[in-house]
Amino acid sequence: MSIKKVVLAYSGGLDTSVCLKWLQEEYSAEVITYTADLGQGKELDPVEGIATGTGAVKVFIEDLREEFVKNYVFPALKAGAIYESRYVLATALARPLIGKRLVEIAEEEGADAVAHGCTGKGNDQVRFDVTTMALNPGLKVIAPVREWDMKSREEEIEYAKKHKIPITVTKESPYSIDANLWGRSIECGILENPWIEPPEEIFETTISPEDAPDKPIYIEIDFISGEPTKLDGKEMSPVDLIASLTKIGGANGVGRVSYVEDRLVGIKSRETYENPAATILFDAHKALEEITLDRDMVRYKEEKISHEYSRLVYNGLWFSPLREAMDAFVKASQKKVTGTVRIKLYKGNCSVVGVKSPYSLYDQAMATYEVGDMFDHTAAEGFIQLWGLPLKIKAAREKK
Ligand code: ARG
């Protein structure tokens, strides 16, 4: 199949720059690069120069932060989507958005393929490939790293030199890092040994809990229908709110997670994350749901939605009817998830210390053990007789 024009997901780093040249060489194709600003905090200024210097016919650099938070991060937050109860899916949520833009640009520019720099071992390739298949089955996906036979970083550097790719290869970092507003994912190098504590040098947005201030700090977050809107009483845009929580949480050592994760391709992999804002917001959101959702909704959402939603996002199925249907359910569940949560941050801990809502189902007169108790204790007896009846019948039968 001959490919004339490709849209490449481009970071400006070594891997994707080599991809950019390689696509021109191997496929004799014109390459358009696409770079999304998702709040990764890296300088995006050099990207255009390197891309054009490496032969890109057109360069797109877009700020997708707001769309990312509103349409990807907040739905996942409201769904309670944390993969394997550990990973807040920062990387996984960004892929479908980038993938969607690659497809849209390919359509606008009349390209016949999209391309990405993912390896054949990870989840990210699945997310990009499936997104493309789901949005435009006529487009081909090229993953140069899966195809070429360069085996090491050295060979890539060699290739870059040979083809005069205008990239300054800085001191080699042994880690593979993906970062955006919602969190940073760090893998490889010494981290591959799950017995080794992640070294301090890998962290960027969080300080070590040991070095965090000796005094706790308190913050208040307001939510409307499950979405955070204010920090300490101040209205904030979704992007600013997450950026502020990252600062405050990170300065108190909150949001570090390290665990052995199950990848879709079947391998276990030691992953380290830092995501202060996500840690705080998931805790706060859950606390607010605890007082605003009825018992069955709490149970159903946790058992049937949160885990399924997280797996679906992790496994690259964002653009699926099931995710859309689950979003509709989640939206309906969030109508009354409005209120304020008070949080204490202290040396790596994030604790909810207060919660209130105009829709609170918490009834102190029902709950209290003090005077003013309105709960009908006598009603409990008959209830328990029926509740335990099946076991009572069984036990009586076995006695006979
Ligand atoms: N394991 C995580 C995931 O599959 C993080 C992947 C990080 N990607 C990277 N290029 N370092 O979502």
Tab-separated table of C-alpha atoms and ligand atoms in Angstrom:
chain	number	residue	atom	x	y	z
A	1	MET	CA	0.000	0.000	0.000
A	2	SER	CA	1.476	3.323	-0.941
A	3	ILE	CA	1.260	6.123	1.580
A	4	LYS	CA	1.511	9.686	0.337
A	5	LYS	CA	0.823	11.758	3.387
A	6	VAL	CA	1.066	10.959	7.105
A	7	VAL	CA	0.115	12.869	10.251
A	8	LEU	CA	2.590	12.016	13.015
A	9	ALA	CA	2.019	12.499	16.753
A	10	TYR	CA	5.156	14.440	17.560
A	11	SER	CA	6.814	15.421	20.837
A	12	GLY	CA	10.012	16.976	19.525
A	13	GLY	CA	12.105	14.345	21.307
A	14	LEU	CA	14.549	11.825	19.873
A	15	ASP	CA	12.111	8.948	19.194
A	16	THR	CA	9.483	10.901	17.334
A	17	SER	CA	12.069	12.983	15.460
A	18	VAL	CA	13.635	9.777	14.179
A	19	CYS	CA	10.115	8.597	13.271
A	20	LEU	CA	9.600	11.822	11.336
A	21	LYS	CA	12.669	11.240	9.181
A	22	TRP	CA	12.152	7.498	8.906
A	23	LEU	CA	8.630	7.921	7.507
A	24	GLN	CA	9.967	10.152	4.759
A	25	GLU	CA	12.755	7.701	3.970
A	26	GLU	CA	10.882	4.403	4.143
A	27	TYR	CA	7.499	5.425	2.815
A	28	SER	CA	8.595	8.364	0.660
A	29	ALA	CA	5.680	10.136	2.308
A	30	GLU	CA	5.062	13.743	3.194
A	31	VAL	CA	4.863	14.085	6.958
A	32	ILE	CA	2.761	16.536	8.933
A	33	THR	CA	3.572	16.726	12.635
A	34	TYR	CA	1.038	17.169	15.385
A	35	THR	CA	1.937	18.259	18.921
A	36	ALA	CA	-0.598	18.797	21.691
A	37	ASP	CA	-0.056	20.968	24.728
A	38	LEU	CA	-1.680	19.016	27.544
A	39	GLY	CA	0.109	20.887	30.280
A	40	GLN	CA	3.182	18.676	30.127
A	41	GLY	CA	5.172	21.678	31.307
A	42	LYS	CA	7.838	21.146	28.676
A	43	GLU	CA	8.932	23.930	26.389
A	44	LEU	CA	7.047	23.555	23.146
A	45	ASP	CA	8.886	26.423	21.440
A	46	PRO	CA	11.666	24.317	19.870
A	47	VAL	CA	9.184	21.813	18.427
A	48	GLU	CA	8.393	23.744	15.278
A	49	GLY	CA	12.061	24.342	14.418
A	50	ILE	CA	13.065	20.729	14.875
A	51	ALA	CA	10.041	19.473	12.945
A	52	THR	CA	10.630	21.724	9.941
A	53	GLY	CA	14.382	21.090	10.143
A	54	THR	CA	13.629	17.365	9.929
A	55	GLY	CA	11.461	17.770	6.862
A	56	ALA	CA	7.911	18.160	8.148
A	57	VAL	CA	5.741	19.720	5.437
A	58	LYS	CA	3.408	21.214	7.997
A	59	VAL	CA	3.542	21.613	11.777
A	60	PHE	CA	0.573	21.715	14.123
A	61	ILE	CA	0.962	22.733	17.764
A	62	GLU	CA	-2.263	23.054	19.707
A	63	ASP	CA	-3.262	23.876	23.242
A	64	LEU	CA	-5.709	21.114	24.167
A	65	ARG	CA	-5.602	21.607	27.924
A	66	GLU	CA	-9.145	22.790	28.362
A	67	GLU	CA	-10.661	20.144	26.131
A	68	PHE	CA	-8.561	17.528	27.890
A	69	VAL	CA	-9.815	18.469	31.331
A	70	LYS	CA	-13.454	19.075	30.429
A	71	ASN	CA	-14.077	16.136	28.120
A	72	TYR	CA	-11.649	13.480	29.339
A	73	VAL	CA	-10.380	14.169	32.877
A	74	PHE	CA	-13.647	15.320	34.474
A	75	PRO	CA	-15.733	12.448	33.080
A	76	ALA	CA	-13.157	10.017	34.496
A	77	LEU	CA	-13.145	11.852	37.832
A	78	LYS	CA	-16.933	11.712	38.039
A	79	ALA	CA	-16.880	8.030	37.113
A	80	GLY	CA	-14.357	7.343	39.887
A	81	ALA	CA	-12.078	5.735	37.321
A	82	ILE	CA	-8.832	4.585	38.922
A	83	TYR	CA	-7.241	1.588	37.209
A	84	GLU	CA	-6.484	-1.274	39.597
A	85	SER	CA	-7.346	1.166	42.400
A	86	ARG	CA	-3.980	2.856	41.840
A	87	TYR	CA	-3.525	4.557	38.492
A	88	VAL	CA	-5.478	7.741	37.728
A	89	LEU	CA	-5.047	7.166	33.975
A	90	ALA	CA	-3.285	10.445	33.143
A	91	THR	CA	-1.514	9.007	30.103
A	92	ALA	CA	-4.417	6.763	29.122
A	93	LEU	CA	-6.908	9.643	29.037
A	94	ALA	CA	-4.696	11.836	26.866
A	95	ARG	CA	-4.230	9.286	24.082
A	96	PRO	CA	-7.781	9.254	22.680
A	97	LEU	CA	-7.810	13.047	22.516
A	98	ILE	CA	-4.483	13.210	20.678
A	99	GLY	CA	-5.624	10.325	18.480
A	100	LYS	CA	-8.867	12.104	17.638
A	101	ARG	CA	-6.997	15.237	16.536
A	102	LEU	CA	-4.610	13.132	14.415
A	103	VAL	CA	-7.602	11.656	12.603
A	104	GLU	CA	-9.303	15.027	12.131
A	105	ILE	CA	-6.154	16.603	10.738
A	106	ALA	CA	-5.533	13.614	8.467
A	107	GLU	CA	-9.046	14.102	7.078
A	108	GLU	CA	-8.608	17.851	6.615
A	109	GLU	CA	-5.197	17.493	5.004
A	110	GLY	CA	-6.086	14.525	2.812
A	111	ALA	CA	-3.560	12.211	4.472
A	112	ASP	CA	-3.850	8.454	4.125
A	113	ALA	CA	-2.256	7.523	7.429
A	114	VAL	CA	-1.522	8.614	10.974
A	115	ALA	CA	1.611	7.623	12.856
A	116	HIS	CA	2.885	7.487	16.433
A	117	GLY	CA	6.133	6.711	18.194
A	118	CYS	CA	4.863	4.005	20.561
A	119	THR	CA	6.658	0.702	21.021
A	120	GLY	CA	5.057	-2.669	20.422
A	121	LYS	CA	5.035	-3.498	24.102
A	122	GLY	CA	2.887	-0.889	25.735
A	123	ASN	CA	-0.686	0.267	26.059
A	124	ASP	CA	-0.258	3.536	24.208
A	125	GLN	CA	0.010	1.850	20.786
A	126	VAL	CA	-3.341	0.167	21.452
A	127	ARG	CA	-4.954	3.462	22.401
A	128	PHE	CA	-3.746	5.277	19.269
A	129	ASP	CA	-4.498	2.398	16.918
A	130	VAL	CA	-7.973	1.692	18.289
A	131	THR	CA	-8.881	5.391	18.364
A	132	THR	CA	-8.017	5.613	14.674
A	133	MET	CA	-9.920	2.438	13.842
A	134	ALA	CA	-12.964	3.686	15.745
A	135	LEU	CA	-13.015	7.148	14.186
A	136	ASN	CA	-11.884	6.459	10.636
A	137	PRO	CA	-11.426	2.815	9.642
A	138	GLY	CA	-10.075	3.871	6.251
A	139	LEU	CA	-6.932	5.403	7.723
A	140	LYS	CA	-3.790	3.359	8.109
A	141	VAL	CA	-1.768	3.558	11.322
A	142	ILE	CA	1.993	3.424	11.094
A	143	ALA	CA	4.069	2.768	14.192
A	144	PRO	CA	7.673	3.070	13.002
A	145	VAL	CA	9.118	1.772	16.275
A	146	ARG	CA	7.184	-1.482	15.741
A	147	GLU	CA	8.572	-1.747	12.226
A	148	TRP	CA	12.149	-0.605	12.209
A	149	ASP	CA	15.017	-2.680	13.489
A	150	MET	CA	16.816	-0.092	15.521
A	151	LYS	CA	17.233	-1.734	18.894
A	152	SER	CA	18.724	0.922	21.135
A	153	ARG	CA	18.842	4.600	21.852
A	154	GLU	CA	22.401	4.619	20.515
A	155	GLU	CA	21.236	3.399	17.130
A	156	GLU	CA	18.575	6.099	17.068
A	157	ILE	CA	21.171	8.755	17.915
A	158	GLU	CA	23.326	7.350	15.132
A	159	TYR	CA	20.370	7.605	12.732
A	160	ALA	CA	19.640	11.166	13.878
A	161	LYS	CA	23.273	12.197	13.274
A	162	LYS	CA	23.425	10.523	9.894
A	163	HIS	CA	20.255	12.305	8.766
A	164	LYS	CA	21.211	15.631	10.333
A	165	ILE	CA	18.161	15.827	12.568
A	166	PRO	CA	18.592	19.160	14.365
A	167	ILE	CA	18.173	17.763	17.849
A	168	THR	CA	20.476	18.219	20.800
A	169	VAL	CA	20.581	14.896	22.563
A	170	THR	CA	20.867	15.891	26.172
A	171	LYS	CA	22.320	13.763	28.950
A	172	GLU	CA	20.625	10.436	28.647
A	173	SER	CA	17.769	9.948	31.043
A	174	PRO	CA	17.245	6.271	31.752
A	175	TYR	CA	13.536	6.871	32.268
A	176	SER	CA	10.556	6.960	29.955
A	177	ILE	CA	8.285	9.774	31.022
A	178	ASP	CA	4.880	10.924	29.912
A	179	ALA	CA	3.394	13.986	31.560
A	180	ASN	CA	0.296	16.113	31.402
A	181	LEU	CA	-1.882	18.207	33.704
A	182	TRP	CA	-3.482	15.171	35.324
A	183	GLY	CA	-0.251	13.397	36.186
A	184	ARG	CA	3.221	12.161	35.339
A	185	SER	CA	4.028	8.544	34.423
A	186	ILE	CA	7.591	7.358	34.889
A	187	GLU	CA	8.969	3.973	33.882
A	188	CYS	CA	12.184	2.131	32.885
A	189	GLY	CA	15.713	2.225	34.227
A	190	ILE	CA	16.121	1.219	37.827
A	191	LEU	CA	12.341	1.426	38.339
A	192	GLU	CA	11.988	-1.875	36.500
A	193	ASN	CA	13.058	-3.607	39.699
A	194	PRO	CA	9.971	-3.568	41.937
A	195	TRP	CA	12.107	-4.067	45.019
A	196	ILE	CA	13.934	-0.771	44.506
A	197	GLU	CA	12.385	2.353	45.989
A	198	PRO	CA	11.887	4.985	43.282
A	199	PRO	CA	14.751	7.466	43.564
A	200	GLU	CA	14.012	11.071	44.410
A	201	GLU	CA	15.375	12.318	41.069
A	202	ILE	CA	12.444	10.978	39.047
A	203	PHE	CA	9.888	13.231	40.688
A	204	GLU	CA	9.140	16.670	39.398
A	205	THR	CA	5.764	17.871	40.662
A	206	THR	CA	5.950	16.434	44.176
A	207	ILE	CA	8.497	16.808	46.931
A	208	SER	CA	9.246	13.914	49.219
A	209	PRO	CA	6.808	13.643	52.168
A	210	GLU	CA	9.848	13.706	54.481
A	211	ASP	CA	10.748	17.157	53.177
A	212	ALA	CA	7.209	18.501	53.304
A	213	PRO	CA	6.293	21.215	55.839
A	214	ASP	CA	5.772	20.136	59.445
A	215	LYS	CA	2.467	21.961	59.593
A	216	PRO	CA	-0.625	20.721	57.757
A	217	ILE	CA	-2.450	22.924	55.334
A	218	TYR	CA	-6.186	23.008	54.793
A	219	ILE	CA	-7.980	23.627	51.525
A	220	GLU	CA	-11.615	23.740	50.473
A	221	ILE	CA	-12.925	22.568	47.125
A	222	ASP	CA	-16.405	23.295	45.814
A	223	PHE	CA	-18.116	20.941	43.375
A	224	ILE	CA	-21.157	21.450	41.179
A	225	SER	CA	-22.726	18.282	39.770
A	226	GLY	CA	-19.533	16.343	40.383
A	227	GLU	CA	-17.154	18.888	38.827
A	228	PRO	CA	-14.769	20.995	40.893
A	229	THR	CA	-15.384	24.713	40.426
A	230	LYS	CA	-13.731	26.597	43.293
A	231	LEU	CA	-10.607	26.381	45.384
A	232	ASP	CA	-10.786	28.093	48.769
A	233	GLY	CA	-13.896	29.921	47.680
A	234	LYS	CA	-12.323	31.263	44.509
A	235	GLU	CA	-13.906	30.428	41.168
A	236	MET	CA	-11.322	28.869	38.846
A	237	SER	CA	-11.156	27.470	35.344
A	238	PRO	CA	-10.770	23.676	35.299
A	239	VAL	CA	-7.199	23.979	34.001
A	240	ASP	CA	-6.156	26.533	36.644
A	241	LEU	CA	-7.788	24.562	39.401
A	242	ILE	CA	-5.851	21.426	38.525
A	243	ALA	CA	-2.626	23.404	38.156
A	244	SER	CA	-3.155	25.001	41.585
A	245	LEU	CA	-3.917	21.666	43.253
A	246	THR	CA	-0.805	20.203	41.663
A	247	LYS	CA	1.270	22.966	43.269
A	248	ILE	CA	-0.318	22.745	46.714
A	249	GLY	CA	-0.489	18.954	46.768
A	250	GLY	CA	3.013	18.566	45.376
A	251	ALA	CA	4.452	20.960	47.958
A	252	ASN	CA	3.031	18.669	50.645
A	253	GLY	CA	4.303	15.447	49.114
A	254	VAL	CA	0.846	14.246	48.089
A	255	GLY	CA	0.111	11.991	45.120
A	256	ARG	CA	3.009	9.578	44.664
A	257	VAL	CA	2.064	6.071	43.599
A	258	SER	CA	4.293	3.171	42.674
A	259	TYR	CA	2.955	-0.271	41.821
A	260	VAL	CA	3.134	-3.292	39.551
A	261	GLU	CA	0.551	-2.748	36.841
A	262	ASP	CA	-1.115	-5.196	34.469
A	263	ARG	CA	-0.769	-4.048	30.890
A	264	LEU	CA	-3.266	-4.986	28.200
A	265	VAL	CA	-0.562	-6.840	26.276
A	266	GLY	CA	-0.233	-9.265	29.160
A	267	ILE	CA	2.906	-8.179	30.934
A	268	LYS	CA	3.287	-6.771	34.406
A	269	SER	CA	5.185	-3.550	34.607
A	270	ARG	CA	6.441	-1.479	37.529
A	271	GLU	CA	4.968	1.982	37.172
A	272	THR	CA	5.521	5.124	39.151
A	273	TYR	CA	3.193	8.079	39.086
A	274	GLU	CA	2.898	11.471	40.680
A	275	ASN	CA	-0.502	13.091	40.484
A	276	PRO	CA	-1.204	15.422	43.392
A	277	ALA	CA	-4.267	17.105	41.873
A	278	ALA	CA	-5.881	13.816	40.899
A	279	THR	CA	-5.298	12.302	44.337
A	280	ILE	CA	-6.928	15.277	46.037
A	281	LEU	CA	-9.844	15.511	43.624
A	282	PHE	CA	-10.689	11.792	43.664
A	283	ASP	CA	-10.723	11.805	47.480
A	284	ALA	CA	-12.787	14.976	47.675
A	285	HIS	CA	-15.249	13.834	45.024
A	286	LYS	CA	-15.750	10.490	46.736
A	287	ALA	CA	-16.427	12.178	50.072
A	288	LEU	CA	-19.069	14.346	48.467
A	289	GLU	CA	-20.704	11.333	46.825
A	290	GLU	CA	-20.801	9.620	50.208
A	291	ILE	CA	-23.194	12.226	51.561
A	292	THR	CA	-25.174	13.021	48.411
A	293	LEU	CA	-25.793	9.607	46.801
A	294	ASP	CA	-28.146	7.029	48.272
A	295	ARG	CA	-26.746	3.690	49.330
A	296	ASP	CA	-27.705	1.733	46.220
A	297	MET	CA	-26.246	4.351	43.928
A	298	VAL	CA	-22.957	4.357	45.865
A	299	ARG	CA	-22.726	0.588	45.630
A	300	TYR	CA	-23.830	0.253	42.012
A	301	LYS	CA	-21.560	3.020	40.771
A	302	GLU	CA	-18.522	1.631	42.521
A	303	GLU	CA	-19.148	-2.004	41.583
A	304	LYS	CA	-20.431	-1.632	38.057
A	305	ILE	CA	-19.133	1.668	36.739
A	306	SER	CA	-15.859	2.784	38.324
A	307	HIS	CA	-13.865	-0.368	37.664
A	308	GLU	CA	-15.337	-1.023	34.237
A	309	TYR	CA	-14.805	2.584	33.189
A	310	SER	CA	-11.173	2.525	34.293
A	311	ARG	CA	-10.482	-0.728	32.419
A	312	LEU	CA	-12.116	0.583	29.297
A	313	VAL	CA	-10.037	3.783	29.340
A	314	TYR	CA	-6.870	1.867	30.160
A	315	ASN	CA	-7.507	-0.593	27.338
A	316	GLY	CA	-7.924	2.055	24.670
A	317	LEU	CA	-11.706	1.808	24.204
A	318	TRP	CA	-12.554	5.463	24.861
A	319	PHE	CA	-14.464	5.846	21.606
A	320	SER	CA	-16.867	3.020	22.316
A	321	PRO	CA	-20.651	2.931	22.771
A	322	LEU	CA	-20.144	1.480	26.253
A	323	ARG	CA	-18.065	4.416	27.418
A	324	GLU	CA	-20.632	6.833	26.044
A	325	ALA	CA	-23.468	4.993	27.752
A	326	MET	CA	-21.546	4.884	31.021
A	327	ASP	CA	-20.945	8.629	30.752
A	328	ALA	CA	-24.685	9.158	30.422
A	329	PHE	CA	-25.246	7.093	33.557
A	330	VAL	CA	-22.508	8.937	35.436
A	331	LYS	CA	-23.923	12.295	34.387
A	332	ALA	CA	-27.316	11.336	35.778
A	333	SER	CA	-25.700	10.142	38.994
A	334	GLN	CA	-23.963	13.471	39.559
A	335	LYS	CA	-27.003	15.787	39.629
A	336	LYS	CA	-26.801	16.310	43.374
A	337	VAL	CA	-23.052	15.893	43.831
A	338	THR	CA	-22.739	19.543	44.749
A	339	GLY	CA	-21.119	20.913	47.862
A	340	THR	CA	-17.866	21.688	49.622
A	341	VAL	CA	-15.094	19.414	50.825
A	342	ARG	CA	-12.466	20.387	53.334
A	343	ILE	CA	-9.126	18.680	52.990
A	344	LYS	CA	-6.015	18.467	55.090
A	345	LEU	CA	-2.668	17.950	53.375
A	346	TYR	CA	0.193	16.838	55.533
A	347	LYS	CA	3.451	15.101	54.665
A	348	GLY	CA	2.164	13.025	51.780
A	349	ASN	CA	-1.295	12.459	53.245
A	350	CYS	CA	-4.502	13.798	51.879
A	351	SER	CA	-7.409	13.479	54.297
A	352	VAL	CA	-10.941	14.658	53.945
A	353	VAL	CA	-11.751	16.394	57.229
A	354	GLY	CA	-15.053	18.017	56.384
A	355	VAL	CA	-17.873	17.770	53.898
A	356	LYS	CA	-21.168	19.575	53.378
A	357	SER	CA	-23.834	19.806	50.706
A	358	PRO	CA	-27.245	21.386	50.233
A	359	TYR	CA	-28.318	17.905	49.052
A	360	SER	CA	-26.761	16.011	51.929
A	361	LEU	CA	-28.571	12.796	52.851
A	362	TYR	CA	-26.742	12.676	56.139
A	363	ASP	CA	-29.275	13.119	58.923
A	364	GLN	CA	-27.721	13.753	62.287
A	365	ALA	CA	-31.000	13.106	64.096
A	366	MET	CA	-30.935	9.611	62.624
A	367	ALA	CA	-27.250	9.016	63.265
A	368	THR	CA	-26.743	10.447	66.722
A	369	TYR	CA	-26.099	8.433	69.868
A	370	GLU	CA	-26.850	11.528	71.927
A	371	VAL	CA	-30.174	13.037	72.961
A	372	GLY	CA	-32.400	13.892	70.036
A	373	ASP	CA	-32.063	10.459	68.460
A	374	MET	CA	-34.973	10.020	66.018
A	375	PHE	CA	-34.106	6.517	64.846
A	376	ASP	CA	-36.772	3.930	65.715
A	377	HIS	CA	-34.817	1.286	67.603
A	378	THR	CA	-37.870	-0.959	68.010
A	379	ALA	CA	-38.231	-1.199	64.218
A	380	ALA	CA	-34.793	-2.789	64.049
A	381	GLU	CA	-35.885	-5.966	65.782
A	382	GLY	CA	-38.525	-7.017	63.246
A	383	PHE	CA	-36.273	-6.002	60.395
A	384	ILE	CA	-33.473	-8.218	61.665
A	385	GLN	CA	-35.851	-11.176	62.108
A	386	LEU	CA	-36.645	-11.070	58.383
A	387	TRP	CA	-33.109	-10.172	57.299
A	388	GLY	CA	-31.644	-13.199	59.052
A	389	LEU	CA	-34.577	-15.517	58.326
A	390	PRO	CA	-32.951	-17.522	55.496
A	391	LEU	CA	-29.966	-18.356	57.694
A	392	LYS	CA	-32.193	-19.168	60.631
A	393	ILE	CA	-34.235	-21.612	58.544
A	394	LYS	CA	-31.082	-23.237	57.217
A	395	ALA	CA	-29.555	-23.606	60.684
A	396	ALA	CA	-32.784	-25.088	62.071
A	397	ARG	CA	-32.942	-27.605	59.218
A	398	GLU	CA	-29.315	-28.665	59.819
A	399	LYS	CA	-29.983	-29.105	63.534
A	400	LYS	CA	-32.750	-31.659	62.816
B	1	ARG	N1	1.526	2.551	32.181
B	1	ARG	C1	0.849	3.774	31.913
B	1	ARG	C2	-0.204	3.575	30.883
B	1	ARG	O1	-0.206	2.594	30.199
B	1	ARG	C3	1.801	4.886	31.578
B	1	ARG	C4	2.410	4.848	30.222
B	1	ARG	C5	3.450	5.891	30.135
B	1	ARG	N2	3.903	6.093	28.794
B	1	ARG	C6	5.145	6.448	28.509
B	1	ARG	N3	5.402	6.701	27.283
B	1	ARG	N4	6.063	6.513	29.426
B	1	ARG	O2	-1.076	4.398	30.730
